[in-house]
Amino acid sequence: MSIKVNALSKSYGKQKAIDNISFEASPGRILGFLGPNGAGKSTTMKILSAYLSADAGEAVICGLGIRDNALEIKKRIGYLPEHTPLYVDMYVKEFLAFVAESYGLKGIDLKVKEVITKVGLEAEQFKKISMLSKGYKQRVGLAQAIIHDPQVLILDEPTSGLDPNQLLEIRSLIRNLGQNKTVILSTHIMQEVEAICDDVVIISKGKLVAVSSLQELREKHRNSSLEEIFRKLTA
Amino acid sequence: MYAVFKRELFSLLNSLMAYITIGVFLLATGLLLWFFPDSSIPDYGYAELGSFFNLVPFLFIFLIPAISMRAFAEERREGTYMLLAIRPLTELQIILAKYLACLSLVVVALLPTLVYYFSVYKLGSPAGNIDSAVVAGSYVGLLLLGSAFVSVGILASSLAKNQVVAFALAAFICFLVYMGLDAAAKIFSMQWIEGLLNGLSVNEHYQSISRGVIDTRDLVYFFSFNVFFLAWTSFVLKGRKW
Ligand SMILES: Nc1ncnc2c1ncn2[C@@H]1O[C@H](COP(=O)(O)OP(=O)(O)OP(=O)(O)O)[C@@H](O)[C@H]1O
Ligand SMILES: [Mg+2]
C-alpha cells in the first residue's frame, strides 16, 4: 500500500470539507476519485500532497506519516493541482528546469528533455507558457508532476477541458504511468473511469460513500451504468 | 532554494513595476542632489551627500513595498503558490528566496547612486574632500534599512489578499517603525519609555550606523528586526488556508 488514508477530516471555518475519509491505494493501480462538485476531492488531494494539513486523521504515503515527513513525502509525490496553476511568464523549458532544480535533481537538461518527449510537448517546448492552448498547458502541468519520477501521482481533473484527441493521448499517458506508480485521479467523466481506473472511491458532501474496485462496484449494481451508480450513491 | 531565488529575481526584473520603482528612485535622488535649490550640490555649495542619505529612507518607505508587494499576494491570487509549496522546500526557504530577490533589487537600485559619490568626490575642493567612511557607513545603513523594509514588505504580502493592500500595509508599517517610534519617544517624558522607543526605532539605528561607526548593537538590532518579520511571515504561511 503506498497510500493509506485514515479517518481524514478537514474544515474551512465551520464548513466540513471532508469528514472521516479512509481508503487505500496501491502501486500499479489507478484509483478514480469521484464525487459531485464540492464533495471534497480537491481538498483531500491537497492534504495528500502535503499542501494543506488535515484537522484530524492521518495519511501514510510510502510508509511515511504526512504530518511528520512532509518534505520527504513531497519528493515522492507528483501533484497536478486543479486548474493547473503555472508561471505563465516563463518558457516551457525554463519552467520545467526550474521545477527540476527545485527538486534538487541532477542532469536537469536531460530530465527536461525526457519529460518533454514523454508528455508530447516537443513542438511547443520553446514557447512561453502563456501562449499555449489549454491542452498543452495541461501537459506542462503533467510534466511538472512527473519530472522527478515520483512513486505516487495525484492528478486533480487531469483531462478537464481537453479535446477528444488530447483526451485519449493524456489518458494513455496516465495509464502508462500507472503501470508502476500509484495514481489517484479525480474526474467527472465516467467514461474515463471505465477506461483507465482499477479502483473507485466515491465521496459526497465530504463523506465516503463507496470504496471498491471498479469490477466489484459493477457487480454489486448489475444492469446500471457507472453514471447511474454515481447518481444513486451521491443523491 | 536557489531555484526559487532565481525565478523570483527573474520575474521582478521582468515586471514593469521594478523599472518604474528604480526609475523613480534615481530620478528623485538625482533631482534632489543636482537641481533642487535647497539641497542640490551646485547651489548649496557643499559637496556632500547628507541630503541624499536623509531622503532615501523616505523613498524606501514607498519604493520597497512596491517591490515586495507581489511576493506572496500575487501567488495567492494566481494560485501559483502551490507550485512552490508542493516542492520539497520549507516555508523558510521560500520566504528567504523571495526576501533575497527583493533585497537584490534594492541593491540594483542603489548601485547607480555610487555615481553621486564619485561626482562629489571629484567636485570637492580639494578633490577627494569627502568623508568616505561616513559614506560607506551610510550605504551599509541604507542596506540594513532596506533589508528591514523588505522583511516588512514580505510579511505584508503574505497577510494581504491583493497587492494594493500589501503595498499600503507595508508602507504604513515602514513609516511607523521609521518615523512613528521616534515621534512617540518625544511624547513621553519618562526616560525609560523614551529610551525603549528610541531603541526600537529604525531611524535611530540607521542614523547611528550612518555616522560611519558600525556598532554591533545596531547590527543586532537590524538582524533581529529581519528575523522577527520573516518568522512572523513563516507563521502566517503555516496557518494559511489558501
Ligand atoms: N479555501 C477554501 N476556503 C473555504 N472553503 C473552501 C476552500 N476550498 C474549498 N472549500 C469548500 O470545501 C468544499 C470542498 O471543496 P473541494 O474543492 O475539495 O471540492 P471538489 O470535490 O474538488 O469539487 P469540484 O468537483 O467542484 O472540484 C466545498 O464546499 C468548497 O466550497
Ligand atoms: Mg476539485
Coordinates of C-alpha atoms and ligand atoms in Angstrom, one line a residue:
Chain A
M1 CA 0.0 0.0 0.0
S2 CA 1.7 3.2 -0.9
I3 CA -1.2 5.4 0.2
K4 CA -3.2 4.8 3.3
V5 CA -5.7 7.4 4.3
N6 CA -7.1 7.0 7.8
A7 CA -10.1 9.0 9.1
L8 CA -9.0 12.2 7.5
S9 CA -11.1 15.4 8.3
K10 CA -10.7 19.0 7.3
S11 CA -12.9 22.1 7.9
Y12 CA -12.8 25.5 6.4
G13 CA -14.1 27.6 9.2
K14 CA -17.4 26.0 10.2
Q15 CA -17.8 24.0 7.0
K16 CA -16.6 20.5 7.0
A17 CA -14.9 19.9 3.6
I18 CA -14.1 16.3 4.3
D19 CA -15.3 14.2 7.2
N20 CA -13.7 11.0 8.3
I21 CA -12.4 9.7 4.9
S22 CA -10.4 6.5 4.7
F23 CA -9.2 4.5 1.7
E24 CA -6.1 2.9 0.3
A25 CA -4.3 2.9 -3.0
S26 CA -1.6 0.6 -4.2
P27 CA 1.2 0.7 -6.9
G28 CA 0.4 -0.4 -10.4
R29 CA -3.3 0.6 -10.0
I30 CA -5.1 3.7 -10.9
L31 CA -7.7 4.9 -8.4
G32 CA -10.6 7.1 -9.6
F33 CA -11.6 9.6 -7.0
L34 CA -15.2 10.6 -7.7
G35 CA -17.8 12.9 -6.2
P36 CA -20.1 15.8 -7.1
N37 CA -18.8 19.3 -7.2
G38 CA -17.8 20.5 -3.7
A39 CA -17.6 16.9 -2.4
G40 CA -14.1 17.5 -1.1
K41 CA -11.9 15.8 -3.7
S42 CA -9.5 18.6 -4.3
T43 CA -9.3 19.2 -0.5
T44 CA -8.3 15.6 0.0
M45 CA -5.8 15.7 -2.7
K46 CA -4.2 18.9 -1.3
I47 CA -3.8 17.2 2.0
L48 CA -2.3 14.1 0.4
S49 CA 0.3 16.2 -1.4
A50 CA 1.1 17.9 1.9
Y51 CA -0.1 21.3 0.6
L52 CA -2.7 21.6 3.3
S53 CA -2.7 20.0 6.7
A54 CA -5.6 17.9 7.9
D55 CA -7.5 18.7 11.1
A56 CA -7.8 15.1 12.2
G57 CA -6.7 11.7 10.9
E58 CA -3.6 10.7 9.2
A59 CA -2.4 9.8 5.7
V60 CA 0.6 7.5 5.3
I61 CA 2.4 7.7 2.0
C62 CA 5.2 5.3 1.1
G63 CA 5.3 4.3 4.7
L64 CA 5.7 7.9 6.0
G65 CA 3.2 9.8 8.0
I66 CA 2.3 13.0 6.3
R67 CA 2.4 15.2 9.4
D68 CA 6.0 14.5 10.3
N69 CA 7.6 13.8 6.9
A70 CA 6.2 16.5 4.7
L71 CA 9.5 17.2 2.9
E72 CA 10.3 13.6 2.4
I73 CA 6.9 12.9 1.0
K74 CA 6.9 15.8 -1.3
K75 CA 9.9 14.3 -3.1
R76 CA 8.0 11.1 -3.7
I77 CA 4.7 12.7 -4.9
G78 CA 3.8 14.3 -8.1
Y79 CA 0.8 16.5 -8.0
L80 CA -1.2 18.2 -10.7
P81 CA -3.5 20.7 -9.0
E82 CA -6.9 21.6 -10.2
H83 CA -7.0 24.4 -12.7
T84 CA -3.2 23.7 -13.4
P85 CA -1.5 26.8 -11.9
L86 CA 1.6 27.6 -13.9
Y87 CA 4.1 30.5 -14.1
V88 CA 2.8 31.7 -17.4
D89 CA 5.5 34.3 -17.8
M90 CA 8.1 31.5 -18.1
Y91 CA 9.0 29.5 -21.2
V92 CA 8.1 25.8 -21.2
K93 CA 11.7 24.6 -20.9
E94 CA 12.7 27.2 -18.4
F95 CA 9.8 26.4 -16.2
L96 CA 10.5 22.7 -16.2
A97 CA 14.1 23.3 -15.5
F98 CA 13.0 25.4 -12.6
V99 CA 10.9 22.6 -11.3
A100 CA 13.6 20.1 -11.7
E101 CA 16.0 22.3 -9.9
S102 CA 13.6 22.8 -7.0
Y103 CA 13.6 19.0 -6.6
G104 CA 17.3 19.1 -6.5
L105 CA 17.6 16.8 -9.5
K106 CA 20.9 16.2 -11.3
G107 CA 21.3 16.3 -15.0
I108 CA 18.5 18.9 -15.4
D109 CA 18.7 19.4 -19.2
L110 CA 18.3 15.7 -19.9
K111 CA 15.5 15.4 -17.4
V112 CA 13.7 18.3 -19.1
K113 CA 14.2 16.8 -22.5
E114 CA 12.9 13.4 -21.4
V115 CA 9.8 14.7 -19.8
I116 CA 9.0 16.9 -22.8
T117 CA 9.1 13.9 -25.0
K118 CA 7.0 11.9 -22.6
V119 CA 4.1 14.3 -22.4
G120 CA 4.4 15.2 -26.1
L121 CA 5.4 18.9 -25.8
E122 CA 8.2 18.8 -28.4
A123 CA 6.5 21.2 -30.8
E124 CA 5.7 23.7 -28.1
Q125 CA 8.8 23.5 -25.9
F126 CA 10.2 26.9 -27.0
K127 CA 7.0 28.8 -26.4
K128 CA 6.0 30.9 -23.5
I129 CA 3.5 29.1 -21.3
S130 CA 1.0 31.9 -21.6
M131 CA 1.0 31.3 -25.4
L132 CA 0.0 27.6 -25.0
S133 CA -3.5 26.3 -25.6
K134 CA -5.3 24.7 -22.7
G135 CA -4.4 21.1 -23.7
Y136 CA -0.7 22.0 -23.8
K137 CA -0.8 23.9 -20.6
Q138 CA -2.3 20.7 -19.1
R139 CA 0.7 18.8 -20.5
V140 CA 3.1 21.2 -18.8
G141 CA 1.2 20.6 -15.6
L142 CA 1.6 16.9 -16.0
A143 CA 5.3 17.3 -16.9
Q144 CA 5.9 19.2 -13.6
A145 CA 4.2 16.4 -11.7
I146 CA 6.3 13.6 -13.2
I147 CA 9.7 15.2 -13.9
H148 CA 11.2 13.8 -10.7
D149 CA 9.8 10.3 -11.3
P150 CA 7.6 10.1 -8.2
Q151 CA 6.2 6.9 -6.8
V152 CA 2.8 8.5 -6.3
L153 CA 0.9 10.6 -8.7
I154 CA -2.0 12.8 -7.6
L155 CA -3.9 14.2 -10.5
D156 CA -6.8 16.6 -10.0
E157 CA -9.0 16.6 -13.0
P158 CA -6.1 16.0 -15.5
T159 CA -8.4 15.8 -18.5
S160 CA -10.9 18.6 -17.9
G161 CA -11.4 20.8 -21.0
L162 CA -9.4 18.7 -23.4
D163 CA -10.5 17.9 -27.0
P164 CA -11.2 14.2 -27.8
N165 CA -7.7 13.7 -29.3
Q166 CA -5.8 15.2 -26.5
L167 CA -8.1 13.3 -24.1
L168 CA -7.1 10.0 -25.5
E169 CA -3.4 10.8 -25.6
I170 CA -3.4 12.1 -22.0
R171 CA -5.3 9.0 -20.8
S172 CA -2.9 6.6 -22.4
L173 CA -0.1 8.6 -20.9
I174 CA -1.7 8.3 -17.4
R175 CA -2.3 4.6 -18.0
N176 CA 1.4 4.1 -18.9
L177 CA 2.5 6.0 -15.8
G178 CA 0.1 3.9 -13.7
Q179 CA 1.9 0.7 -14.6
N180 CA 4.5 1.2 -11.9
K181 CA 3.2 4.1 -9.9
T182 CA 0.3 4.6 -7.5
V183 CA -2.1 7.0 -9.3
I184 CA -5.0 8.8 -7.8
L185 CA -7.0 10.9 -10.2
S186 CA -10.2 12.8 -9.8
T187 CA -12.6 13.2 -12.7
H188 CA -16.3 13.9 -13.5
I189 CA -16.1 11.8 -16.7
M190 CA -17.4 8.3 -16.0
Q191 CA -16.2 7.0 -19.4
E192 CA -12.7 8.0 -18.2
V193 CA -13.2 5.9 -15.1
E194 CA -14.3 2.9 -17.2
A195 CA -11.3 3.4 -19.5
I196 CA -8.5 3.7 -17.1
C197 CA -9.3 3.2 -13.4
D198 CA -8.9 0.0 -11.5
D199 CA -10.3 1.2 -8.2
V200 CA -13.0 3.7 -7.3
V201 CA -13.6 5.9 -4.3
I202 CA -16.7 8.0 -4.2
I203 CA -17.3 10.8 -1.8
S204 CA -20.2 13.1 -1.4
K205 CA -20.5 16.2 0.8
G206 CA -17.3 15.3 2.5
K207 CA -18.3 11.8 3.4
L208 CA -17.2 8.5 2.0
V209 CA -20.0 6.6 0.1
A210 CA -18.1 3.9 -1.8
V211 CA -14.7 2.3 -1.8
S212 CA -14.1 -0.7 -4.0
S213 CA -12.6 -2.0 -7.2
L214 CA -14.4 -1.0 -10.4
Q215 CA -15.3 -4.6 -11.0
E216 CA -16.9 -5.1 -7.6
L217 CA -18.8 -1.9 -7.9
R218 CA -20.2 -3.1 -11.3
E219 CA -21.1 -6.5 -9.9
K220 CA -22.9 -5.0 -7.0
H221 CA -25.0 -2.8 -9.1
R222 CA -25.8 -5.0 -12.1
N223 CA -27.7 -3.5 -15.0
S224 CA -26.7 0.0 -14.0
S225 CA -24.2 2.2 -15.9
L226 CA -21.5 3.8 -13.9
E227 CA -23.3 7.1 -14.2
E228 CA -26.4 5.7 -12.7
I229 CA -24.4 4.2 -9.9
F230 CA -22.8 7.5 -9.2
R231 CA -26.1 9.3 -9.1
K232 CA -27.7 6.7 -6.9
L233 CA -24.8 6.9 -4.4
T234 CA -24.4 10.6 -4.3
A235 CA -28.0 11.7 -4.4
Chain B
M1 CA 16.1 27.4 -2.7
Y2 CA 18.4 28.9 -5.2
A3 CA 16.0 27.9 -8.0
V4 CA 13.2 29.9 -6.3
F5 CA 15.5 32.9 -5.8
K6 CA 16.4 32.9 -9.5
R7 CA 12.8 32.6 -10.5
E8 CA 11.8 35.5 -8.2
L9 CA 14.6 37.8 -9.4
F10 CA 13.8 36.9 -13.0
S11 CA 10.1 37.8 -12.5
L12 CA 10.9 41.0 -10.7
L13 CA 13.3 42.0 -13.5
N14 CA 10.5 41.2 -15.9
S15 CA 8.0 43.4 -14.3
L16 CA 7.4 46.9 -15.2
M17 CA 7.0 47.8 -11.6
A18 CA 10.6 47.1 -10.9
Y19 CA 11.8 49.6 -13.5
I20 CA 9.3 52.2 -12.6
T21 CA 10.4 51.9 -9.0
I22 CA 14.1 52.1 -9.7
G23 CA 13.5 54.9 -12.2
V24 CA 11.5 57.0 -9.7
F25 CA 14.1 56.3 -7.1
L26 CA 17.0 57.5 -9.3
L27 CA 15.0 60.5 -10.6
A28 CA 14.1 61.7 -7.2
T29 CA 17.6 61.3 -5.7
G30 CA 19.1 62.9 -8.8
L31 CA 16.8 65.9 -8.7
L32 CA 17.4 66.4 -5.0
L33 CA 21.2 66.3 -5.4
W34 CA 21.7 68.3 -8.6
F35 CA 18.6 70.5 -9.2
F36 CA 16.5 71.4 -6.2
P37 CA 17.8 74.7 -4.9
D38 CA 17.6 73.9 -1.2
S39 CA 19.5 70.7 -1.4
S40 CA 21.4 70.5 -4.6
I41 CA 25.1 70.4 -4.6
P42 CA 25.6 73.1 -7.3
D43 CA 23.5 75.6 -5.3
Y44 CA 24.2 74.6 -1.8
G45 CA 27.9 74.8 -2.4
Y46 CA 29.0 72.0 -0.2
A47 CA 30.0 68.8 -1.9
E48 CA 28.5 66.2 0.4
L49 CA 25.8 63.6 0.4
G50 CA 23.9 64.2 3.6
S51 CA 20.7 65.3 2.0
F52 CA 20.8 62.1 -0.2
F53 CA 21.1 59.8 2.8
N54 CA 18.3 61.7 4.6
L55 CA 16.0 61.4 1.6
V56 CA 16.5 57.7 0.7
P57 CA 14.7 56.2 3.7
F58 CA 11.6 58.2 2.8
L59 CA 11.8 56.9 -0.7
F60 CA 12.3 53.4 0.6
I61 CA 9.1 53.7 2.6
F62 CA 7.2 53.7 -0.7
L63 CA 9.5 52.0 -3.1
I64 CA 10.3 48.9 -1.2
P65 CA 6.7 48.0 -0.5
A66 CA 6.1 48.4 -4.3
I67 CA 8.8 45.8 -5.0
S68 CA 7.8 43.3 -2.3
M69 CA 4.0 43.6 -2.6
R70 CA 3.9 40.9 -5.3
A71 CA 5.8 38.3 -3.3
F72 CA 3.0 36.3 -1.9
A73 CA -0.1 38.3 -2.7
E74 CA 0.3 37.6 -6.4
E75 CA 0.9 33.9 -6.0
R76 CA -2.1 33.7 -3.8
R77 CA -4.3 35.4 -6.4
E78 CA -2.9 33.3 -9.3
G79 CA -3.0 30.1 -7.3
T80 CA 0.7 29.6 -8.1
Y81 CA 1.9 29.4 -4.5
M82 CA 1.1 25.7 -4.9
L83 CA 3.9 25.4 -7.4
L84 CA 6.3 26.2 -4.6
A85 CA 4.6 24.7 -1.6
I86 CA 4.4 21.2 -3.1
R87 CA 8.2 21.0 -3.7
P88 CA 10.5 19.7 -1.0
L89 CA 11.2 23.2 0.3
T90 CA 10.5 24.6 3.8
E91 CA 8.4 27.7 4.2
L92 CA 11.5 29.5 5.4
Q93 CA 13.4 28.6 2.3
I94 CA 10.6 30.0 0.1
I95 CA 10.5 33.2 2.3
L96 CA 14.2 33.7 2.2
A97 CA 14.3 33.2 -1.6
K98 CA 11.7 35.9 -2.1
Y99 CA 13.3 38.2 0.5
L100 CA 16.8 37.9 -1.1
A101 CA 15.3 38.5 -4.5
C102 CA 13.7 41.8 -3.3
L103 CA 16.8 42.8 -1.5
S104 CA 18.9 42.2 -4.6
L105 CA 16.6 44.6 -6.4
V106 CA 17.2 47.2 -3.7
V107 CA 20.9 46.8 -4.3
V108 CA 20.4 47.2 -8.0
A109 CA 18.6 50.5 -7.3
L110 CA 21.4 51.7 -5.0
L111 CA 24.3 50.8 -7.3
P112 CA 23.9 53.7 -9.8
T113 CA 23.9 56.1 -6.9
L114 CA 27.5 55.4 -6.4
V115 CA 27.9 57.8 -9.3
Y116 CA 26.8 60.6 -6.9
Y117 CA 29.6 59.7 -4.6
F118 CA 32.2 59.7 -7.3
S119 CA 31.0 63.1 -8.6
V120 CA 31.0 64.6 -5.2
Y121 CA 34.5 63.1 -4.7
K122 CA 35.7 64.9 -7.8
L123 CA 33.8 68.2 -7.1
G124 CA 35.1 68.6 -3.6
S125 CA 37.8 71.3 -3.1
P126 CA 40.3 69.8 -3.0
A127 CA 39.1 66.8 -4.9
G128 CA 38.5 63.9 -2.5
N129 CA 37.4 66.1 0.3
I130 CA 34.6 63.9 1.5
D131 CA 34.4 61.7 4.5
S132 CA 34.4 58.3 2.7
A133 CA 34.0 56.4 6.0
V134 CA 30.7 58.2 6.6
V135 CA 29.6 57.5 3.0
A136 CA 30.5 53.8 3.4
G137 CA 28.7 53.6 6.8
S138 CA 25.7 55.3 5.3
Y139 CA 25.5 52.8 2.5
V140 CA 25.7 50.0 4.9
G141 CA 23.0 51.7 6.9
L142 CA 20.8 52.0 3.8
L143 CA 21.2 48.3 3.0
L144 CA 20.3 47.4 6.5
L145 CA 17.3 49.8 6.5
G146 CA 16.4 48.3 3.1
S147 CA 16.5 44.8 4.4
A148 CA 14.3 45.7 7.3
F149 CA 11.7 47.3 5.0
V150 CA 11.9 44.2 2.7
S151 CA 11.1 42.0 5.6
V152 CA 8.1 44.2 6.5
G153 CA 7.0 44.1 2.8
I154 CA 7.3 40.3 2.7
L155 CA 5.1 39.9 5.8
A156 CA 2.5 42.4 4.4
S157 CA 2.4 40.5 1.2
S158 CA 1.7 37.2 3.0
L159 CA -1.1 38.8 5.0
A160 CA -2.9 40.6 2.3
K161 CA -5.1 39.1 -0.4
N162 CA -4.2 41.7 -3.0
Q163 CA -1.1 43.6 -3.9
V164 CA -2.5 47.1 -3.3
V165 CA -3.4 46.2 0.3
A166 CA 0.0 44.6 0.7
F167 CA 1.6 47.8 -0.5
A168 CA -0.4 50.1 1.8
L169 CA 0.1 47.9 4.8
A170 CA 3.9 47.6 4.2
A171 CA 4.3 51.3 3.6
F172 CA 2.3 52.1 6.8
I173 CA 4.4 49.7 8.9
C174 CA 7.6 51.0 7.4
F175 CA 6.5 54.6 8.1
L176 CA 5.6 53.7 11.7
V177 CA 8.8 51.9 12.5
Y178 CA 10.9 54.6 10.8
M179 CA 9.2 57.8 12.0
G180 CA 6.4 56.8 14.4
L181 CA 8.6 55.4 17.1
D182 CA 10.8 58.4 17.1
A183 CA 7.9 60.7 17.3
A184 CA 6.3 58.6 20.1
A185 CA 9.5 58.7 22.0
K186 CA 9.4 62.5 22.1
I187 CA 5.9 62.5 23.6
F188 CA 6.9 60.6 26.7
S189 CA 8.8 62.4 29.4
M190 CA 9.6 59.2 31.3
Q191 CA 13.1 58.4 30.4
W192 CA 12.8 54.6 30.2
I193 CA 9.9 54.7 27.8
E194 CA 11.7 57.2 25.6
G195 CA 14.8 55.1 25.7
L196 CA 12.8 52.0 24.8
L197 CA 11.0 53.6 21.9
N198 CA 14.3 55.1 20.6
G199 CA 15.9 51.7 20.9
L200 CA 13.2 50.2 18.8
S201 CA 13.3 53.0 16.2
V202 CA 14.7 52.1 12.8
N203 CA 15.7 55.7 12.2
E204 CA 17.7 55.8 15.4
H205 CA 19.8 52.8 14.4
Y206 CA 20.1 54.0 10.8
Q207 CA 21.5 57.3 12.0
S208 CA 23.9 55.6 14.3
I209 CA 25.4 53.4 11.5
S210 CA 25.4 56.4 9.1
R211 CA 27.9 58.2 11.3
G212 CA 30.4 55.8 9.9
V213 CA 30.9 53.7 13.1
I214 CA 29.5 50.3 12.9
D215 CA 28.2 49.3 16.3
T216 CA 27.3 45.6 16.9
R217 CA 24.2 46.8 18.8
D218 CA 22.9 48.3 15.5
L219 CA 23.7 45.2 13.6
V220 CA 22.0 43.0 16.2
Y221 CA 19.0 45.3 16.0
F222 CA 18.6 45.0 12.2
F223 CA 19.3 41.3 12.3
S224 CA 16.6 40.8 15.0
F225 CA 14.2 43.1 13.1
N226 CA 14.5 40.9 10.0
V227 CA 14.2 37.7 11.9
F228 CA 11.1 38.9 13.7
F229 CA 9.2 39.8 10.5
L230 CA 10.4 36.8 8.5
A231 CA 9.5 34.5 11.3
W232 CA 6.1 36.1 11.5
T233 CA 5.7 35.5 7.8
S234 CA 6.5 31.9 8.2
F235 CA 3.9 31.7 10.9
V236 CA 1.3 33.2 8.6
L237 CA 2.2 30.8 5.8
K238 CA 2.0 27.8 8.0
G239 CA -1.5 28.8 9.1
R240 CA -2.8 29.6 5.6
K241 CA -6.0 28.1 4.2
W242 CA -5.4 29.1 0.6
Ligands
LIG1 N1 -10.0 27.7 0.5 C1 -11.3 27.4 0.9 N2 -11.9 28.2 1.8 C2 -13.2 27.9 2.1 N3 -13.9 26.8 1.7 C3 -13.3 26.0 0.8 C4 -11.9 26.3 0.3 N4 -11.6 25.3 -0.6 C5 -12.7 24.5 -0.7 N5 -13.7 24.9 0.1 C6 -15.0 24.3 0.3 O1 -14.8 22.9 0.6 C7 -15.7 22.1 0.0 C8 -14.9 21.0 -0.8 O2 -14.2 21.7 -1.9 P1 -13.3 20.9 -2.9 O3 -12.7 21.9 -3.8 O4 -12.5 19.9 -2.2 O5 -14.4 20.1 -3.8 P2 -14.2 19.2 -5.0 O6 -14.7 17.9 -4.7 O7 -12.8 19.3 -5.5 O8 -15.2 19.9 -6.1 P3 -15.1 20.1 -7.7 O9 -15.5 18.8 -8.3 O10 -16.1 21.1 -8.0 O11 -13.7 20.4 -8.0 C9 -16.5 23.0 -0.9 O12 -17.8 23.2 -0.3 C10 -15.8 24.3 -1.0 O13 -16.6 25.4 -1.1
MG2 MG -12.0 20.0 -7.2

